[in-house]
PDB file of C-alpha atoms in Angstrom:
ATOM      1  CA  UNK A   1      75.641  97.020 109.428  1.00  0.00           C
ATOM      2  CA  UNK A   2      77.727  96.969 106.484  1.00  0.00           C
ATOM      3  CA  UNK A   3      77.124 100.165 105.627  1.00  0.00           C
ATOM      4  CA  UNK A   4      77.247 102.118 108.867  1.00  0.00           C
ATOM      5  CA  UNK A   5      78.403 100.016 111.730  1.00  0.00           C
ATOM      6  CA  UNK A   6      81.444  98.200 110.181  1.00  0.00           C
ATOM      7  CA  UNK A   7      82.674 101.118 108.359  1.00  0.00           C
ATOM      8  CA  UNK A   8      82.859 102.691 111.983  1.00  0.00           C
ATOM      9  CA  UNK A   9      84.581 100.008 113.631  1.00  0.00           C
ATOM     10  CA  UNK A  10      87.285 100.552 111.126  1.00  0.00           C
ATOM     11  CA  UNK A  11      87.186 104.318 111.470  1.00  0.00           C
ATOM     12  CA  UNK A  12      87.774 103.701 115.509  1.00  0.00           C
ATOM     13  CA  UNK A  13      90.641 100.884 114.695  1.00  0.00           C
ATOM     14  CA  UNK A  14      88.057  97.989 115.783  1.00  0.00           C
ATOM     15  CA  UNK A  15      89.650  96.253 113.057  1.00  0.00           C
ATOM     16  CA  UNK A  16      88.405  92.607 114.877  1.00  0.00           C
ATOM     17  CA  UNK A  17      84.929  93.987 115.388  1.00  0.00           C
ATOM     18  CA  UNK A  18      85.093  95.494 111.844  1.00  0.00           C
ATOM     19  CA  UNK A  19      85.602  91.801 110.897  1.00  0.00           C
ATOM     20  CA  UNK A  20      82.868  90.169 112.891  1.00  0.00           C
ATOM     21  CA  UNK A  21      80.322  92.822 112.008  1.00  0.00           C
ATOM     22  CA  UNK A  22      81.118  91.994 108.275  1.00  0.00           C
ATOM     23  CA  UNK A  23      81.283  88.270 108.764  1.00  0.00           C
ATOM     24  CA  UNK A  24      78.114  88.249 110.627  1.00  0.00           C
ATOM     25  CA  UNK A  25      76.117  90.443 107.987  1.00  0.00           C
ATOM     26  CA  UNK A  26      78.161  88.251 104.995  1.00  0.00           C
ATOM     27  CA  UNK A  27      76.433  85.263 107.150  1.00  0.00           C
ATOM     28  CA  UNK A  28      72.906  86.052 107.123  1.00  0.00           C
ATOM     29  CA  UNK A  29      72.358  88.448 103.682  1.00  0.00           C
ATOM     30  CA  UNK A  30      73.916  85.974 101.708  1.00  0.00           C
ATOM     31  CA  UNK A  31      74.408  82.225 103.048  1.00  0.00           C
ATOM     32  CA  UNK A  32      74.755  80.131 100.074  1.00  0.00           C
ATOM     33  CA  UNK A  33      77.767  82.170  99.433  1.00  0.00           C
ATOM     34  CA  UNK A  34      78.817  82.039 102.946  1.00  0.00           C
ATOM     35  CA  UNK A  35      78.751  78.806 103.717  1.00  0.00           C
ATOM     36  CA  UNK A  36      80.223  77.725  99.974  1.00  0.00           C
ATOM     37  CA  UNK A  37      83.386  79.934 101.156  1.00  0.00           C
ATOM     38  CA  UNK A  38      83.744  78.679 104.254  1.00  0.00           C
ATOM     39  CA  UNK A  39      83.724  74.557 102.729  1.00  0.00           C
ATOM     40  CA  UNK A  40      85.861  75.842 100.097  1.00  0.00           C
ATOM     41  CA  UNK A  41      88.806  77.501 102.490  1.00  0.00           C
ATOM     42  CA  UNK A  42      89.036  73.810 104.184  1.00  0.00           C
ATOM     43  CA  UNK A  43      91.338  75.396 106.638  1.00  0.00           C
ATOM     44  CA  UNK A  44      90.377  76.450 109.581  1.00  0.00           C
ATOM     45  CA  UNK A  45      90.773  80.250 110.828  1.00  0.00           C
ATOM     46  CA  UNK A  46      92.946  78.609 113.907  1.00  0.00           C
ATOM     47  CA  UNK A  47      95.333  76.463 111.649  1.00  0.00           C
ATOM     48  CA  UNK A  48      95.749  79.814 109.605  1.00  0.00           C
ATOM     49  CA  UNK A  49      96.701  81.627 112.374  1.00  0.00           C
ATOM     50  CA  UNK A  50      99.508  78.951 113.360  1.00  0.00           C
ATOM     51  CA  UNK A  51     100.324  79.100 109.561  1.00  0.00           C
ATOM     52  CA  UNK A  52     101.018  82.974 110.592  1.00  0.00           C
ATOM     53  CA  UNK A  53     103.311  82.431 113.586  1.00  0.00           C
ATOM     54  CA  UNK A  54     105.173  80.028 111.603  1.00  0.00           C
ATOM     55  CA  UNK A  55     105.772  82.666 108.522  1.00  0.00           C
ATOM     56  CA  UNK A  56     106.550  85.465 110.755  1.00  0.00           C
ATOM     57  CA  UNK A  57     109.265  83.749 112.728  1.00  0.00           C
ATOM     58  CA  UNK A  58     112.230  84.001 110.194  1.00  0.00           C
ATOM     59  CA  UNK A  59     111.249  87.604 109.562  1.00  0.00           C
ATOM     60  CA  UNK A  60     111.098  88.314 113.035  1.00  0.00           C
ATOM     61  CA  UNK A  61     114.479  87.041 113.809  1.00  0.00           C
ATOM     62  CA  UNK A  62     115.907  88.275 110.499  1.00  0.00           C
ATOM     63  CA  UNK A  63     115.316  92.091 111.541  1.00  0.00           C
ATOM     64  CA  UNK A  64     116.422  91.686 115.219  1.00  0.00           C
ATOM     65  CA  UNK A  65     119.435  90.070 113.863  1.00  0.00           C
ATOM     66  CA  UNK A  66     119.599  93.154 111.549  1.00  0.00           C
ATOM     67  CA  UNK A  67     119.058  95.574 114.782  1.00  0.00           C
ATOM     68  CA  UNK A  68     115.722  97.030 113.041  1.00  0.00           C
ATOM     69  CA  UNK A  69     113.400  98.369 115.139  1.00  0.00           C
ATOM     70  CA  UNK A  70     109.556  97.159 114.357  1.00  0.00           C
ATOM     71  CA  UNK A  71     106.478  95.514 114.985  1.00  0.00           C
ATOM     72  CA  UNK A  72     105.100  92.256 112.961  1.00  0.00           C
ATOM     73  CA  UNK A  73     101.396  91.274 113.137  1.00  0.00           C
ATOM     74  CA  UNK A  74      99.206  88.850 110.718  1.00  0.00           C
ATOM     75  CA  UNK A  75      95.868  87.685 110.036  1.00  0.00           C
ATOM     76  CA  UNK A  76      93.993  85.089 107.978  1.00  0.00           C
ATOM     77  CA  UNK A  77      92.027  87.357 105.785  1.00  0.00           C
ATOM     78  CA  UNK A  78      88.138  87.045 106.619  1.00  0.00           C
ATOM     79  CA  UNK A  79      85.511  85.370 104.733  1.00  0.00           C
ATOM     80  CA  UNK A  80      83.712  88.674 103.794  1.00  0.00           C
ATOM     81  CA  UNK A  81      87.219  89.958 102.705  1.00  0.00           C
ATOM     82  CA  UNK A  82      87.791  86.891 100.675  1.00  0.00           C
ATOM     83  CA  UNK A  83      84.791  87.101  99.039  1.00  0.00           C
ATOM     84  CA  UNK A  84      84.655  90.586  98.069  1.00  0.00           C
ATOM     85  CA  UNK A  85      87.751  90.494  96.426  1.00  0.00           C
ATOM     86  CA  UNK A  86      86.865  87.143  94.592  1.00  0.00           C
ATOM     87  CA  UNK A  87      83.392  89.414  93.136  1.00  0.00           C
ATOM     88  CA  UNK A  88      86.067  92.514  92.680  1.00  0.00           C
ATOM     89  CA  UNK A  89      88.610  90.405  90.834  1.00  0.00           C
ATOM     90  CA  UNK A  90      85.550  88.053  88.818  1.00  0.00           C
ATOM     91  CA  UNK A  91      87.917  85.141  90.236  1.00  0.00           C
ATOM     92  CA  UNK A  92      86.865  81.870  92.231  1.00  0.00           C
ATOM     93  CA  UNK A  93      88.729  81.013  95.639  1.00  0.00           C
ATOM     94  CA  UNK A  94      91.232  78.864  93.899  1.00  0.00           C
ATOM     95  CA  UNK A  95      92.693  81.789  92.382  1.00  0.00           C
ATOM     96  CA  UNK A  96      93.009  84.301  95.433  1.00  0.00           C
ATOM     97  CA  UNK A  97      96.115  83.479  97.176  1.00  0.00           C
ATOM     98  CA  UNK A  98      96.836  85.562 100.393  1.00  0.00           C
ATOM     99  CA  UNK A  99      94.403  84.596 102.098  1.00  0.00           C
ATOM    100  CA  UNK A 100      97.381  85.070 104.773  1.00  0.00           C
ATOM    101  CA  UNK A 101      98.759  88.514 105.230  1.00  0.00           C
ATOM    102  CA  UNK A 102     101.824  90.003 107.306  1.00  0.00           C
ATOM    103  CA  UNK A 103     102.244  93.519 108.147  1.00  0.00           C
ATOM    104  CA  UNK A 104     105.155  94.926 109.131  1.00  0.00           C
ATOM    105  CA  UNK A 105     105.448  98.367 110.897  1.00  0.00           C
ATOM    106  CA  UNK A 106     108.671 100.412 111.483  1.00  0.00           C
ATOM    107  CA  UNK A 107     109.796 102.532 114.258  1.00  0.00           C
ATOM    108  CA  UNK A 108     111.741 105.003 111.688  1.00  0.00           C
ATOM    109  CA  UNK A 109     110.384 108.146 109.798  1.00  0.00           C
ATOM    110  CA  UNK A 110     112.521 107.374 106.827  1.00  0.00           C
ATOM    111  CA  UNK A 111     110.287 105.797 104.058  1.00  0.00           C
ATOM    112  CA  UNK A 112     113.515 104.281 102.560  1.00  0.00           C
ATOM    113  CA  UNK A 113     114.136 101.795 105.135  1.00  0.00           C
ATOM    114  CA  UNK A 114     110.654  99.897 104.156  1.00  0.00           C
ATOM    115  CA  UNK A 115     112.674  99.013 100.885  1.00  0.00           C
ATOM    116  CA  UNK A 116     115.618  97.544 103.098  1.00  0.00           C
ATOM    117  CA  UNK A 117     113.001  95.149 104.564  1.00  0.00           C
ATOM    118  CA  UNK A 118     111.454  94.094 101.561  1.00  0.00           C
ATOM    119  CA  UNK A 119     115.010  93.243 100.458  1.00  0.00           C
ATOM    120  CA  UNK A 120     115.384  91.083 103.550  1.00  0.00           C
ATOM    121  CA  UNK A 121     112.074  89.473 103.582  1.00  0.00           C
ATOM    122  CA  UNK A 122     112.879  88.998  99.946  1.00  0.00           C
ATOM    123  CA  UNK A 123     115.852  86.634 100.921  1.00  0.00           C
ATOM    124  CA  UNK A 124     113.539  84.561 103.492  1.00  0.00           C
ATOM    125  CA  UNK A 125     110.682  84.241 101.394  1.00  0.00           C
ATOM    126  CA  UNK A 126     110.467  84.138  96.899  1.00  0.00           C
ATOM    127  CA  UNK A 127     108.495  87.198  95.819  1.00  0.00           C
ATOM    128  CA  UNK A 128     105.794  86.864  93.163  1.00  0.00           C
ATOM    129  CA  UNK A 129     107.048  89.939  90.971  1.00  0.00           C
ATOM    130  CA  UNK A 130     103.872  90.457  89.677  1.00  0.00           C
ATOM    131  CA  UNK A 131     102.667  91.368  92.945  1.00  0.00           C
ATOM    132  CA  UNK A 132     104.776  93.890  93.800  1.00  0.00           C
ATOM    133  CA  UNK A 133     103.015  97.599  94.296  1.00  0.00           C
ATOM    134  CA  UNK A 134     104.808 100.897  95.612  1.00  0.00           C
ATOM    135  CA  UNK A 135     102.617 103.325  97.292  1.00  0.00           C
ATOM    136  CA  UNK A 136     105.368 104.767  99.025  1.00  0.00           C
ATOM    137  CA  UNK A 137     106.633 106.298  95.723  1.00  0.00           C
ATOM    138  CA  UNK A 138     103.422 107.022  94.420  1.00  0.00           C
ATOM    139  CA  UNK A 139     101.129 106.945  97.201  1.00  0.00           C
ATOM    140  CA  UNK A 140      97.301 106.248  96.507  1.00  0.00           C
ATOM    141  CA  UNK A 141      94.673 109.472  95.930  1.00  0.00           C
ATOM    142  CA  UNK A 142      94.226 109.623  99.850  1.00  0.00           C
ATOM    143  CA  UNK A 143      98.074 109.725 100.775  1.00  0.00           C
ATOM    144  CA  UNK A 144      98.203 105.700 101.844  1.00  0.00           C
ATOM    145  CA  UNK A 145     101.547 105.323 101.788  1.00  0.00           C
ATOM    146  CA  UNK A 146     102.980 101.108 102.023  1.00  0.00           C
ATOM    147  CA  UNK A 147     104.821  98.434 100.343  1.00  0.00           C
ATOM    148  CA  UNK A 148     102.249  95.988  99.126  1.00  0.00           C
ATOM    149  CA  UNK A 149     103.844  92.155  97.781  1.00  0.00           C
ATOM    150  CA  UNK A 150     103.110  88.948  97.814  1.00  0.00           C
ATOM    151  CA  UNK A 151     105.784  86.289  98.511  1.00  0.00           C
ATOM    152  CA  UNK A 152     105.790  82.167  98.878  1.00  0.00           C
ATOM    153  CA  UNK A 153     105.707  80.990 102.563  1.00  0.00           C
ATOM    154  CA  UNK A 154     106.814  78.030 104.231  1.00  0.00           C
ATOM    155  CA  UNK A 155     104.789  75.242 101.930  1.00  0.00           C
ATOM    156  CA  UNK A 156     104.572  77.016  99.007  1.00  0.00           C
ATOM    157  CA  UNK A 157     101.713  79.089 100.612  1.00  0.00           C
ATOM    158  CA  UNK A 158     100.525  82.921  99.290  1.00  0.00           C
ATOM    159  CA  UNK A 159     101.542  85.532 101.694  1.00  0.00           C
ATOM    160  CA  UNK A 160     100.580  89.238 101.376  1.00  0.00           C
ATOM    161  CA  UNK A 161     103.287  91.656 103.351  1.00  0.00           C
ATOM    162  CA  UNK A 162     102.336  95.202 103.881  1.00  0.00           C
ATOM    163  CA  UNK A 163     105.758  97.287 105.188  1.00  0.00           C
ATOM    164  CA  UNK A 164     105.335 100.688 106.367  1.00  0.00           C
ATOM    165  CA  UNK A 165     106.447 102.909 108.902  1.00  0.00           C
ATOM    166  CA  UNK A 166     104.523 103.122 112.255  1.00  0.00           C
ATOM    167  CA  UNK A 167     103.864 107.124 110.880  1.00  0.00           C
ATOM    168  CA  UNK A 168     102.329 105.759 107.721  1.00  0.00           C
ATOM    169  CA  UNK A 169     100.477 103.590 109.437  1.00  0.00           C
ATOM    170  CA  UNK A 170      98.878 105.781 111.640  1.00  0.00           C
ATOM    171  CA  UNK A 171      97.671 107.647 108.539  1.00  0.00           C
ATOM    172  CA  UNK A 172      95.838 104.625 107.490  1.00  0.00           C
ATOM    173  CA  UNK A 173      94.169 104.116 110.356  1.00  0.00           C
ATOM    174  CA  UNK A 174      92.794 107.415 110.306  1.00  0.00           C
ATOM    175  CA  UNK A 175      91.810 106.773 106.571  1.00  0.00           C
ATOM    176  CA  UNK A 176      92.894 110.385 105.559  1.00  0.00           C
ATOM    177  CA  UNK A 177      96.586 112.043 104.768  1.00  0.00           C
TER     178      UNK A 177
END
């Protein structure tokens, strides 16, 4: 499943089934682990969620009131996702901190306008400079283009913000440039 079936799922944009298919297998191959995580993230997925509406409302109204054109979505990050980049990063779940992350997508084909919105979102929210990446200048080996940072929410929370333009977004769902 992990191997063929969620990989899929992401492959058709099934990003939710994705999710559940890697949950599910995270679940049952490795349950000690599992169920450690899930004590550990004390919040619920639901009150994470509500965390989300609550961070994206000032950037929502800060780029109408800017006459920007867009779409805002966010997630709580998944256990499996948690977990593999805890055993990526050799760090325990005290020290990943978006497990919360916004994405912003842009009705423009101009790249430079993602850096506009960073500046704004930059106003709303404190960016963490050392987690700050640029793949819109140098895009990664298979053309994802995005603004990657992480900034402090309402209560001092973690947030990851992805900004890109509804083009370069397309590209990553496809996975290829």
């Amino acid at each position: 499943t992990l191997d063929i079936y969620a990989p899929f799922a992401h492959r058709f944009g099934l990003g939710n089934v994705k999710w559940e298919l890697e949950d599910l297998s995270f679940k049952y191959l490795n349950p000690e682990a599992y169920d450690q995580l899930k004590r550990a993230l004390k919040t619920k997925r639901r009150e994470r969620e509500a965390y989300i509406e609550r961070a994206m409302a000032p950037i929502r109204g800060r780029l109408e009131e800017e006459g920007i054109s867009f779409r805002i979505n966010g997630r709580a990050k998944h256990l499996y996702s948690i977990y593999n980049k805890m055993r990526m990063q050799n760090k325990s779940v005290d020290e990943i901190h978006d497990l919360i992350a916004i994405r912003v997508l842009l009705a423009t084909d101009n790249p430079n306008d993602c850096f506009t919105v960073y500046g704004l979102i930059s106003e709303i929210f404190t960016p963490v400079p050392e987690q700050f990446k640029n793949y819109i200048s140098v895009p990664k080996k298979n053309g994802y283009q995005s603004i990657h940072t992480t900034v402090i929410g309402p209560e001092g929370r973690r947030i990851e913000v992805q900004i890109r333009t509804e083009k370069m977004h397309e590209v990553a769902e496809r996975g290829v440039a």
